[in-house]
Every structure is written in C-alpha cells, then in structure tokens.
C-alpha cells in the first residue's frame, strides 16, 4: 500500500486504520485487495498506455474534467492518472475521487457531456422546459454519474410509448 500510495508504511497503516475506525472497513479491505494488483517494483504504465487504458474504460471526458478540477490538473493529466489507477486495479480510488469532485460541485457543462443539442431540444419539449434548463439538468445528471439514465431518457423522448 505504501509503495502504491507513495507514502511511508506508517502513514499507509494510519490511513487504513482511520478508514476502519470510521466505519469504512469494507472500503479499506477493497483498497488492500486492489493494491495487491500492483506491488513495489511493478512498472507504472507509460503516459500513452495510461491514456489508452482510460479510453478503453467506461470513464468519460466529463469524469476526466471533474477529476482534473479536483486534482488541480488538466483533463489530459487526469486521463493519464485515471489510466494509471486502472492499471493498478484501483477503480475504487477513482470512484472515491469522483465522489469528492461531486461533493465540491466540480460539474461539467452540457458541452462537456458529449450529448447533442437535438437531444436536449427533444427532452425540453417532452418535459415542458426551456432548452437551457434541460441542458443544465442533463449536464448535472451526467456529472452525477447517471449517464445510463440520461441515455434512457433520450431514448424515451425519441420513441415515446403511447
């Protein structure tokens, strides 16, 4: 854990103890299990390999933007870090960071979601809302990790069932 986190053994033990003592034992156990996927001496993936891993994942540009804001990095740097965390089998670390980004309200704009104006226009009509309100609502849903639900709403608006 310490090598993966870049900390001392003492600090890693303290961090894990803090998680266990605050009722997050399952999370601490998951961190330890995921850390066993990459041990000291394992090579960190190159920047290109890390970006490739990010691209092949379910994480999106909006996620990279939010994490970039949290980590005070560019979206590209966040993609590299996400890819490296995936290579280290540390998906829970990414999810935890996304939760933190959401708590800080580091949300994406509609333009960052990959959704299009036509979809927003269609939903605005279906919901009886303005385009701007609909775009804001869609951006919030994607930022909150609800892309699947958002895509279902768009599909519903395209093919309403009578």
JSON list of N, CA and C in Angstrom, two decimals, residues 9 15 36 44 51 57 70-71 86 109 113 143 145-146:
[
{"chain": "A", "resi": 9, "resn": "UNK", "atom": "N", "xyz": [5.21, 3.42, 5.27]},
{"chain": "A", "resi": 9, "resn": "UNK", "atom": "CA", "xyz": [4.40, 2.31, 5.77]},
{"chain": "A", "resi": 9, "resn": "UNK", "atom": "C", "xyz": [3.54, 2.80, 6.92]},
{"chain": "A", "resi": 15, "resn": "UNK", "atom": "N", "xyz": [-3.66, 5.57, 7.62]},
{"chain": "A", "resi": 15, "resn": "UNK", "atom": "CA", "xyz": [-4.78, 5.86, 6.71]},
{"chain": "A", "resi": 15, "resn": "UNK", "atom": "C", "xyz": [-5.79, 4.72, 6.71]},
{"chain": "A", "resi": 36, "resn": "UNK", "atom": "N", "xyz": [-2.99, -5.09, -4.09]},
{"chain": "A", "resi": 36, "resn": "UNK", "atom": "CA", "xyz": [-2.23, -6.32, -4.33]},
{"chain": "A", "resi": 36, "resn": "UNK", "atom": "C", "xyz": [-2.05, -6.57, -5.83]},
{"chain": "A", "resi": 44, "resn": "UNK", "atom": "N", "xyz": [5.13, 1.37, -13.74]},
{"chain": "A", "resi": 44, "resn": "UNK", "atom": "CA", "xyz": [3.96, 2.21, -13.97]},
{"chain": "A", "resi": 44, "resn": "UNK", "atom": "C", "xyz": [3.78, 2.32, -15.48]},
{"chain": "A", "resi": 51, "resn": "UNK", "atom": "N", "xyz": [-3.26, 6.51, -21.11]},
{"chain": "A", "resi": 51, "resn": "UNK", "atom": "CA", "xyz": [-4.37, 7.15, -21.85]},
{"chain": "A", "resi": 51, "resn": "UNK", "atom": "C", "xyz": [-5.16, 6.09, -22.61]},
{"chain": "A", "resi": 57, "resn": "UNK", "atom": "N", "xyz": [-11.81, 2.38, -21.06]},
{"chain": "A", "resi": 57, "resn": "UNK", "atom": "CA", "xyz": [-12.64, 2.23, -19.86]},
{"chain": "A", "resi": 57, "resn": "UNK", "atom": "C", "xyz": [-14.02, 2.85, -20.07]},
{"chain": "A", "resi": 70, "resn": "UNK", "atom": "N", "xyz": [-10.55, 18.52, -9.40]},
{"chain": "A", "resi": 70, "resn": "UNK", "atom": "CA", "xyz": [-10.26, 18.08, -8.03]},
{"chain": "A", "resi": 70, "resn": "UNK", "atom": "C", "xyz": [-8.76, 18.00, -7.78]},
{"chain": "A", "resi": 71, "resn": "UNK", "atom": "N", "xyz": [-8.03, 17.43, -8.72]},
{"chain": "A", "resi": 71, "resn": "UNK", "atom": "CA", "xyz": [-6.60, 17.21, -8.57]},
{"chain": "A", "resi": 71, "resn": "UNK", "atom": "C", "xyz": [-5.77, 18.41, -9.03]},
{"chain": "A", "resi": 86, "resn": "UNK", "atom": "N", "xyz": [-6.34, 2.62, -13.12]},
{"chain": "A", "resi": 86, "resn": "UNK", "atom": "CA", "xyz": [-6.94, 1.40, -13.67]},
{"chain": "A", "resi": 86, "resn": "UNK", "atom": "C", "xyz": [-5.89, 0.30, -13.81]},
{"chain": "A", "resi": 109, "resn": "UNK", "atom": "N", "xyz": [-20.16, 21.09, -17.91]},
{"chain": "A", "resi": 109, "resn": "UNK", "atom": "CA", "xyz": [-21.18, 21.83, -18.65]},
{"chain": "A", "resi": 109, "resn": "UNK", "atom": "C", "xyz": [-21.80, 20.88, -19.67]},
{"chain": "A", "resi": 113, "resn": "UNK", "atom": "N", "xyz": [-20.46, 17.00, -22.04]},
{"chain": "A", "resi": 113, "resn": "UNK", "atom": "CA", "xyz": [-21.10, 15.70, -21.82]},
{"chain": "A", "resi": 113, "resn": "UNK", "atom": "C", "xyz": [-21.10, 14.79, -23.04]},
{"chain": "A", "resi": 143, "resn": "UNK", "atom": "N", "xyz": [-22.83, 14.53, -14.80]},
{"chain": "A", "resi": 143, "resn": "UNK", "atom": "CA", "xyz": [-21.81, 14.83, -13.79]},
{"chain": "A", "resi": 143, "resn": "UNK", "atom": "C", "xyz": [-21.99, 13.96, -12.54]},
{"chain": "A", "resi": 145, "resn": "UNK", "atom": "N", "xyz": [-22.85, 10.96, -12.55]},
{"chain": "A", "resi": 145, "resn": "UNK", "atom": "CA", "xyz": [-22.61, 9.56, -12.89]},
{"chain": "A", "resi": 145, "resn": "UNK", "atom": "C", "xyz": [-23.85, 8.83, -13.40]},
{"chain": "A", "resi": 146, "resn": "UNK", "atom": "N", "xyz": [-24.84, 9.59, -13.86]},
{"chain": "A", "resi": 146, "resn": "UNK", "atom": "CA", "xyz": [-26.10, 9.00, -14.30]},
{"chain": "A", "resi": 146, "resn": "UNK", "atom": "C", "xyz": [-26.25, 9.01, -15.83]}
]
